[in-house]
PDB file of C-alpha atoms in Angstrom:
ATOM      1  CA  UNK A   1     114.888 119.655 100.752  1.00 56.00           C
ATOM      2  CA  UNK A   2     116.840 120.274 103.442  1.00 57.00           C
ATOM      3  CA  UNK A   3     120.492 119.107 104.817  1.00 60.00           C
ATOM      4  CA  UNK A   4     120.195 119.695 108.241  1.00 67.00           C
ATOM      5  CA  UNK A   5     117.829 119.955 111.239  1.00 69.00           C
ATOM      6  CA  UNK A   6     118.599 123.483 111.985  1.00 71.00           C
ATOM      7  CA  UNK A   7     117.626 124.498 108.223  1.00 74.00           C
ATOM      8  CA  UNK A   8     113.790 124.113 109.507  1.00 77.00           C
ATOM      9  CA  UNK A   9     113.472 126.773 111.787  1.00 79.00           C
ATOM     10  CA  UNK A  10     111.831 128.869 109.669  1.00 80.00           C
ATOM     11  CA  UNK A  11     109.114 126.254 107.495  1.00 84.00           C
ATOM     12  CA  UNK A  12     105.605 125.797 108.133  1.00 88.00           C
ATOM     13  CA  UNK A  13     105.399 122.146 107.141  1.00 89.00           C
ATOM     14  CA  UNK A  14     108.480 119.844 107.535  1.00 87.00           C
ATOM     15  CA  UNK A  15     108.090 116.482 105.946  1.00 88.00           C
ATOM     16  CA  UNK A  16     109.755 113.240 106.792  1.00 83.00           C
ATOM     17  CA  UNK A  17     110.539 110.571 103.881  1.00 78.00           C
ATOM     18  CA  UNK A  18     112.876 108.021 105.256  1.00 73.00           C
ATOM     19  CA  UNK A  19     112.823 104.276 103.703  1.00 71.00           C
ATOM     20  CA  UNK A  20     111.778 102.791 106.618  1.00 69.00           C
ATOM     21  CA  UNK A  21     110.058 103.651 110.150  1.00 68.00           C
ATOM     22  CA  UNK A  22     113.162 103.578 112.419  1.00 72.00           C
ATOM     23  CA  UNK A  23     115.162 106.245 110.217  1.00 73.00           C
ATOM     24  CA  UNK A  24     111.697 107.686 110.118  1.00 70.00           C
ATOM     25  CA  UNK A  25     111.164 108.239 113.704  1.00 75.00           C
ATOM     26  CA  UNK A  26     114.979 109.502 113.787  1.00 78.00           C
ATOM     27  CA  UNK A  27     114.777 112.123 111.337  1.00 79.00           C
ATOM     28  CA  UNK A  28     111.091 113.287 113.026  1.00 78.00           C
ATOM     29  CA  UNK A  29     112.836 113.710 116.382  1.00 81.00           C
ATOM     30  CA  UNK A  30     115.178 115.789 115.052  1.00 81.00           C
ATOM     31  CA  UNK A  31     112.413 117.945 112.895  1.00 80.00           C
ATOM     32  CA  UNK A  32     110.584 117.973 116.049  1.00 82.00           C
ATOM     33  CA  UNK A  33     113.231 119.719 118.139  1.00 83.00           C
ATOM     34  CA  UNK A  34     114.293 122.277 115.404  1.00 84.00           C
ATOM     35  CA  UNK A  35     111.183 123.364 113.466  1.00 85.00           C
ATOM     36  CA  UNK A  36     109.338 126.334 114.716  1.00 88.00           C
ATOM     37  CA  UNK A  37     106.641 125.322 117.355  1.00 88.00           C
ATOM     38  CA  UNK A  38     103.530 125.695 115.008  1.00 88.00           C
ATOM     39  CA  UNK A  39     105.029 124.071 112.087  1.00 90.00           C
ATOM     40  CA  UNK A  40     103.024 120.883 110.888  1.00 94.00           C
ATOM     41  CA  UNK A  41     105.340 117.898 111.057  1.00 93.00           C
ATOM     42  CA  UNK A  42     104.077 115.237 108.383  1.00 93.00           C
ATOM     43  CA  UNK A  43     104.900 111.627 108.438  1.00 90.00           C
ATOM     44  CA  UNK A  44     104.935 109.941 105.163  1.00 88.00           C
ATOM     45  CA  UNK A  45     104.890 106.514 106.266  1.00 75.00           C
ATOM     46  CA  UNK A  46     102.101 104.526 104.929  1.00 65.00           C
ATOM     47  CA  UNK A  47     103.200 101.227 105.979  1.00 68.00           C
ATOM     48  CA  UNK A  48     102.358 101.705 109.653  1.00 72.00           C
ATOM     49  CA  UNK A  49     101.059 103.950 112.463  1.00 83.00           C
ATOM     50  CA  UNK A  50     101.346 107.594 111.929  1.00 90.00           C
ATOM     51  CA  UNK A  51     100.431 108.002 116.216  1.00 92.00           C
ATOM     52  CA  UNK A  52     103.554 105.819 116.564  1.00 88.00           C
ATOM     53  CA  UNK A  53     105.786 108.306 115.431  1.00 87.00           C
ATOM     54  CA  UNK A  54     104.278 111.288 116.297  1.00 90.00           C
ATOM     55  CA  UNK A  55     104.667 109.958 120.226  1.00 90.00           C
ATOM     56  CA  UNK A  56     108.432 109.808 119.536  1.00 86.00           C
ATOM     57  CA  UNK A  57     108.391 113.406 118.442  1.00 88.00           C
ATOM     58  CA  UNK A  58     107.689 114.987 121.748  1.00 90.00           C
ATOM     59  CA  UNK A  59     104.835 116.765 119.671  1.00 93.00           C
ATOM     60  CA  UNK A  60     102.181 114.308 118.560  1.00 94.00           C
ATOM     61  CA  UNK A  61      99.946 117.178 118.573  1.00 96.00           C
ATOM     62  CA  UNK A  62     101.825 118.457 115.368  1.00 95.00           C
ATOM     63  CA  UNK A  63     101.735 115.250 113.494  1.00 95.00           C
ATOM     64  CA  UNK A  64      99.931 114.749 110.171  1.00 96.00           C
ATOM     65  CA  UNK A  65     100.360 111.562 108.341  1.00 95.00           C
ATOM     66  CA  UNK A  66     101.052 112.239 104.749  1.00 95.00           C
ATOM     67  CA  UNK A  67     100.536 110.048 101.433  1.00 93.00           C
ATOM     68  CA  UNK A  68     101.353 111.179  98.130  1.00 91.00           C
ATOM     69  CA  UNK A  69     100.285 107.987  96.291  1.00 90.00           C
ATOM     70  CA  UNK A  70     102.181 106.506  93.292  1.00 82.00           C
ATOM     71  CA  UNK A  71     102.190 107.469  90.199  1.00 76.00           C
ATOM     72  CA  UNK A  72     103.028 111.408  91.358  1.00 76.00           C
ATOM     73  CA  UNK A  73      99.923 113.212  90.319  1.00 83.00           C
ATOM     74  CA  UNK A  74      97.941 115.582  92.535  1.00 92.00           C
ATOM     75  CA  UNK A  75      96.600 114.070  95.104  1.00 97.00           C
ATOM     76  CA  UNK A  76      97.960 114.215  98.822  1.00 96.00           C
ATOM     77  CA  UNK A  77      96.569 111.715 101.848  1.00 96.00           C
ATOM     78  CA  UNK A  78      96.517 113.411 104.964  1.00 97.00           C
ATOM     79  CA  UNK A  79      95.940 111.731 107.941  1.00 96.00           C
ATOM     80  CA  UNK A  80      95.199 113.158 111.706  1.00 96.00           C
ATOM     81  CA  UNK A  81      95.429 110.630 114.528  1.00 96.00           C
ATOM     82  CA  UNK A  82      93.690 110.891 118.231  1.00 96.00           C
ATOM     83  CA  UNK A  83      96.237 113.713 119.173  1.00 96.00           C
ATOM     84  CA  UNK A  84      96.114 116.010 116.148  1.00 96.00           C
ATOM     85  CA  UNK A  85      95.556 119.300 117.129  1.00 93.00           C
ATOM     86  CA  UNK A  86      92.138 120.506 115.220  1.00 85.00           C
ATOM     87  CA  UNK A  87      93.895 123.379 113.151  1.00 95.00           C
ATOM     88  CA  UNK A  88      96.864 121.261 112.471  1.00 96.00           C
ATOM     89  CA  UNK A  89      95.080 119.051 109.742  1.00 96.00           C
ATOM     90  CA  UNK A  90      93.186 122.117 107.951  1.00 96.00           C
ATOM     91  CA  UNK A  91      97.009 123.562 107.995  1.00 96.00           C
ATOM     92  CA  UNK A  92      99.027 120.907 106.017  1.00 96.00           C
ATOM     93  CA  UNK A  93      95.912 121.211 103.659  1.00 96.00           C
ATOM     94  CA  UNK A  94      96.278 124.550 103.049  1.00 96.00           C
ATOM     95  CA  UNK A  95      99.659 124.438 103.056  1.00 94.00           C
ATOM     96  CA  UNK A  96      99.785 121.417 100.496  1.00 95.00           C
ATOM     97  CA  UNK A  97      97.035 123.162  98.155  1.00 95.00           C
ATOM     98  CA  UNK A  98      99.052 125.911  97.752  1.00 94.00           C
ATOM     99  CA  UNK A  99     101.478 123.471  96.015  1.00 92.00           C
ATOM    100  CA  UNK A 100      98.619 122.193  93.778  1.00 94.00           C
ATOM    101  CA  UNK A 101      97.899 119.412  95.474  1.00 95.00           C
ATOM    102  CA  UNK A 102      94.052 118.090  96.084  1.00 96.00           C
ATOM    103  CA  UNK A 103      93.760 117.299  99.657  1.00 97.00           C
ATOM    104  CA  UNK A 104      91.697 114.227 100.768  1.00 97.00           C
ATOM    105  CA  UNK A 105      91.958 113.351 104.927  1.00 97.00           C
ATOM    106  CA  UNK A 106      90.986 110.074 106.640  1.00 95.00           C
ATOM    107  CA  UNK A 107      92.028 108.578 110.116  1.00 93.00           C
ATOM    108  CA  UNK A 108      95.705 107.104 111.104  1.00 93.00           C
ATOM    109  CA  UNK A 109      95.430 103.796 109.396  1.00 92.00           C
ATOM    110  CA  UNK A 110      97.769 101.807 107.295  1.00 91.00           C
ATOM    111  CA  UNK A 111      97.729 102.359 103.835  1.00 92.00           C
ATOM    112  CA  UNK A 112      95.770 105.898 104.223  1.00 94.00           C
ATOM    113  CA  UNK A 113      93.117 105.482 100.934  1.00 95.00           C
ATOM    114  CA  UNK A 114      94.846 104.831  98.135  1.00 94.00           C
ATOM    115  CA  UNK A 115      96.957 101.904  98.982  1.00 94.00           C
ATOM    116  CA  UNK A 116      94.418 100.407 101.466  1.00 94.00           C
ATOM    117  CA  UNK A 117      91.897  99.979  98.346  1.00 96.00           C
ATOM    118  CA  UNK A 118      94.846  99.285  95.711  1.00 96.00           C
ATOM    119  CA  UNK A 119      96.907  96.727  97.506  1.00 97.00           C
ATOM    120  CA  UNK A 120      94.234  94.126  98.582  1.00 98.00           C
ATOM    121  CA  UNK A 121      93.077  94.419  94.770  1.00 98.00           C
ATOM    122  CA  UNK A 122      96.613  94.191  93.831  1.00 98.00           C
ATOM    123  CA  UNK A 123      96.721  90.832  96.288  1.00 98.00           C
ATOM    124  CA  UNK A 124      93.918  89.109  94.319  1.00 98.00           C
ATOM    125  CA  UNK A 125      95.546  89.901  91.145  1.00 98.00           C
ATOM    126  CA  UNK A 126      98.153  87.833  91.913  1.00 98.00           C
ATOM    127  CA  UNK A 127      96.327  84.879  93.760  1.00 98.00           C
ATOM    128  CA  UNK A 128      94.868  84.580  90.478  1.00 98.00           C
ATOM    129  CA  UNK A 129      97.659  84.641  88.493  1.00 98.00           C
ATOM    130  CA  UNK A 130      99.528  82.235  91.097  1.00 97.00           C
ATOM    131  CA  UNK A 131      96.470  79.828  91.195  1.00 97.00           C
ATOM    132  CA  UNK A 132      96.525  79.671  87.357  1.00 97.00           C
ATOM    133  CA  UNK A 133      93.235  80.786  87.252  1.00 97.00           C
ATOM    134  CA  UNK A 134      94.371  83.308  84.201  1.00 98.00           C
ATOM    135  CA  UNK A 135      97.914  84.393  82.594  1.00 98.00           C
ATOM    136  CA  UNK A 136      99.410  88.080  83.390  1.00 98.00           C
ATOM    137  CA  UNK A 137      97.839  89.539  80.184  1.00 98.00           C
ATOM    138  CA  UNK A 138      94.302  87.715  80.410  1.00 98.00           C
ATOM    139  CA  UNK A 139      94.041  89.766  83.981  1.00 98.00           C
ATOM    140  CA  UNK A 140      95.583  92.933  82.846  1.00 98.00           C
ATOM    141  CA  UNK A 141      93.319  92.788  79.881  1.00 98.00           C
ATOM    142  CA  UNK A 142      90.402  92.325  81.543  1.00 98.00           C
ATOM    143  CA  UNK A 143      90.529  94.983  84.323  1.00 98.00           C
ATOM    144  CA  UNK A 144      91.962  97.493  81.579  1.00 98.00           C
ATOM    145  CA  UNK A 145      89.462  96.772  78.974  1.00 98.00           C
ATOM    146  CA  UNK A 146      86.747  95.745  80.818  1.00 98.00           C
ATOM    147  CA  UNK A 147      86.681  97.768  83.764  1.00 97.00           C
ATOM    148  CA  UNK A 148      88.423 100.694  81.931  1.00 97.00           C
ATOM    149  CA  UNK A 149      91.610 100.982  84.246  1.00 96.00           C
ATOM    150  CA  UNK A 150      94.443 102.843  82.725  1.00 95.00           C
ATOM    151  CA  UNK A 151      96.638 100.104  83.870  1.00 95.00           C
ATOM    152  CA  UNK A 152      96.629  96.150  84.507  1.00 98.00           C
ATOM    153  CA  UNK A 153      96.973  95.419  87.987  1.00 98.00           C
ATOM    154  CA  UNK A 154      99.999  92.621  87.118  1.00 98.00           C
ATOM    155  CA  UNK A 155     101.397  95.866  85.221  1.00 97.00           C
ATOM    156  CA  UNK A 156     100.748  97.644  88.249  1.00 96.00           C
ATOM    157  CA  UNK A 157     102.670  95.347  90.689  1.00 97.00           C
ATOM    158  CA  UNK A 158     105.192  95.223  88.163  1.00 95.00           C
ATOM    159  CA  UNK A 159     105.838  99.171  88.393  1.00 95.00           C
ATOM    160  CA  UNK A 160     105.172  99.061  92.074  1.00 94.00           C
ATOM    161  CA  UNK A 161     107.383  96.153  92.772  1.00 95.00           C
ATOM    162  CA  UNK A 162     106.588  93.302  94.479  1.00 96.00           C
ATOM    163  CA  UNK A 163     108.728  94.044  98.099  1.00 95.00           C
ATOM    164  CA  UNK A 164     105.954  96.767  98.387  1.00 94.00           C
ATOM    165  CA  UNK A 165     103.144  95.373  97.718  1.00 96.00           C
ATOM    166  CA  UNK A 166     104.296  92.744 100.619  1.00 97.00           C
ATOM    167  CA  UNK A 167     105.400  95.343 102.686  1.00 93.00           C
ATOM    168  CA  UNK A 168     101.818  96.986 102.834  1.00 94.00           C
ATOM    169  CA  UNK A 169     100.064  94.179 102.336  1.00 96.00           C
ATOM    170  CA  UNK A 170     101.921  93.105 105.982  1.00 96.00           C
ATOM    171  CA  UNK A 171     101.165  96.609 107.475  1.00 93.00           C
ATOM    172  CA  UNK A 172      97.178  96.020 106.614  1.00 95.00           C
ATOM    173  CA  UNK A 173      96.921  92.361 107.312  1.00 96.00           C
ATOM    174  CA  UNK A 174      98.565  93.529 110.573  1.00 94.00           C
ATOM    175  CA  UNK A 175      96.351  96.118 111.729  1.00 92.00           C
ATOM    176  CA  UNK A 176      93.417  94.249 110.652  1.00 92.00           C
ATOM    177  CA  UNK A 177      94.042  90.693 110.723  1.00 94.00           C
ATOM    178  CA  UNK A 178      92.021  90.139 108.054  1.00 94.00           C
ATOM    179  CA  UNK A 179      93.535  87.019 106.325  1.00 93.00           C
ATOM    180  CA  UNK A 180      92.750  88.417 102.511  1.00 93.00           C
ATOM    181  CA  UNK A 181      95.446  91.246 103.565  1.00 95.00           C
ATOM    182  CA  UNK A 182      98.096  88.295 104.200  1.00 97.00           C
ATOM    183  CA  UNK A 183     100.710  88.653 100.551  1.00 98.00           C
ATOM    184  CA  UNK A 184     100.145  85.782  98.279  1.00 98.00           C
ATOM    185  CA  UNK A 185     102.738  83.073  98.170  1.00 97.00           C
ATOM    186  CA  UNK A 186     103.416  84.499  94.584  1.00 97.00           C
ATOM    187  CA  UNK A 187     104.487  87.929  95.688  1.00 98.00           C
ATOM    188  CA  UNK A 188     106.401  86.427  98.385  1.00 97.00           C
ATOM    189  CA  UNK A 189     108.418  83.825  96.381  1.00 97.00           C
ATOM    190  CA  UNK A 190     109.307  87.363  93.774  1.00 97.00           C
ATOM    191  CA  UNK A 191     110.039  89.043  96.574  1.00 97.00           C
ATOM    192  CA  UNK A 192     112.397  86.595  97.905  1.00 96.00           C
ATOM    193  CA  UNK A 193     114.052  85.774  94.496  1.00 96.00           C
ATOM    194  CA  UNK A 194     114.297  89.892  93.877  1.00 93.00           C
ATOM    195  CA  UNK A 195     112.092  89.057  90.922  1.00 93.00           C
ATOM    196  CA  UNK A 196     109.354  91.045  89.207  1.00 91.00           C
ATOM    197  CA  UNK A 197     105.943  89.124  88.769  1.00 93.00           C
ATOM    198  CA  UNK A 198     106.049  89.177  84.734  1.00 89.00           C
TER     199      UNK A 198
END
């Protein structure tokens, strides 16, 4: 962790993990401009376009999208877009495994892997629950002991917290407008009373 720009010069992989896209693209300007020119600038947005921000850098060529999914374990998203350079991806990689992280890649996309599977499922979850189709603990039991998941997905969104699973949920329906991405009415009406679901 670093305090200022000019504390970069020297790293090999500078990554950016603002709360939101705007500070994002702020802070990844300034990496840009201070890091040393090979260094792999990663994004960790995964609620948008990585090529967005890496065009505001001045060095899109640089840019890596990065996803270290939640619950911290160790497993890192990496994600080149159109203007990766080829070496830069295989780089961060390297770079990240010698952190002990497993690296798996896929193209500039919302939600990388992880969340693109998680949050649709997530989504359903709570249809179901909000259509009264079963309680919290009738779906959490059945995807935990019947399908073996270590955790409930109303358990999930729970830990997660609704405003996130909306906010990806958004990025996804946006980039695909595919209307099971749209958020349920349920985790909209938690998010707007600053609720969790249970």
């Amino acid at each position: 962790v670093r305090d200022s720009a000019a504390d970069l010069a020297g790293c090999d992989l500078v990554i950016e993990a603002a709360e939101d896209a705007e500070a994002g693209r702020a802070l990844l300007l300034a990496a840009a401009q201070a890091a040393k020119p090979d260094a792999v600038l990663a994004v960790t947005s995964v609620d948008g376009s990585v090529i967005e921000q890496a065009m505001a850098t001045g060095r899109p060529a640089d840019v890596v999208g990065l996803h270290l999914p939640d619950p911290a374990g160790t497993l890192a998203e990496i994600a080149a877009t159109v203007l990766t350079g080829p070496d830069v991806a295989d780089r961060a990689a390297a770079l990240l495994g010698r952190l002990g992280l497993t690296t798996v890649r896929c193209r500039d996309r919302a939600g990388f892997i992880v969340d693109a599977l998680r949050f649709p499922y997530l989504n359903d979850a709570a249809a179901m629950l909000g259509a009264g189709y079963a309680d919290a603990d009738a779906i959490d039991a059945a995807m935990t002991l019947g399908c073996g998941y270590p955790t409930g997905p109303i358990a999930d969104l729970d830990r997660l917290g609704p405003a996130r699973a909306v906010t990806v949920l958004r990025a996804l329906h946006a980039e695909t407008r595919e209307p099971a991405l749209s958020p349920t009415p349920l985790l909209i009406e938690h998010v707007t009373a600053g609720k969790p679901i249970r």
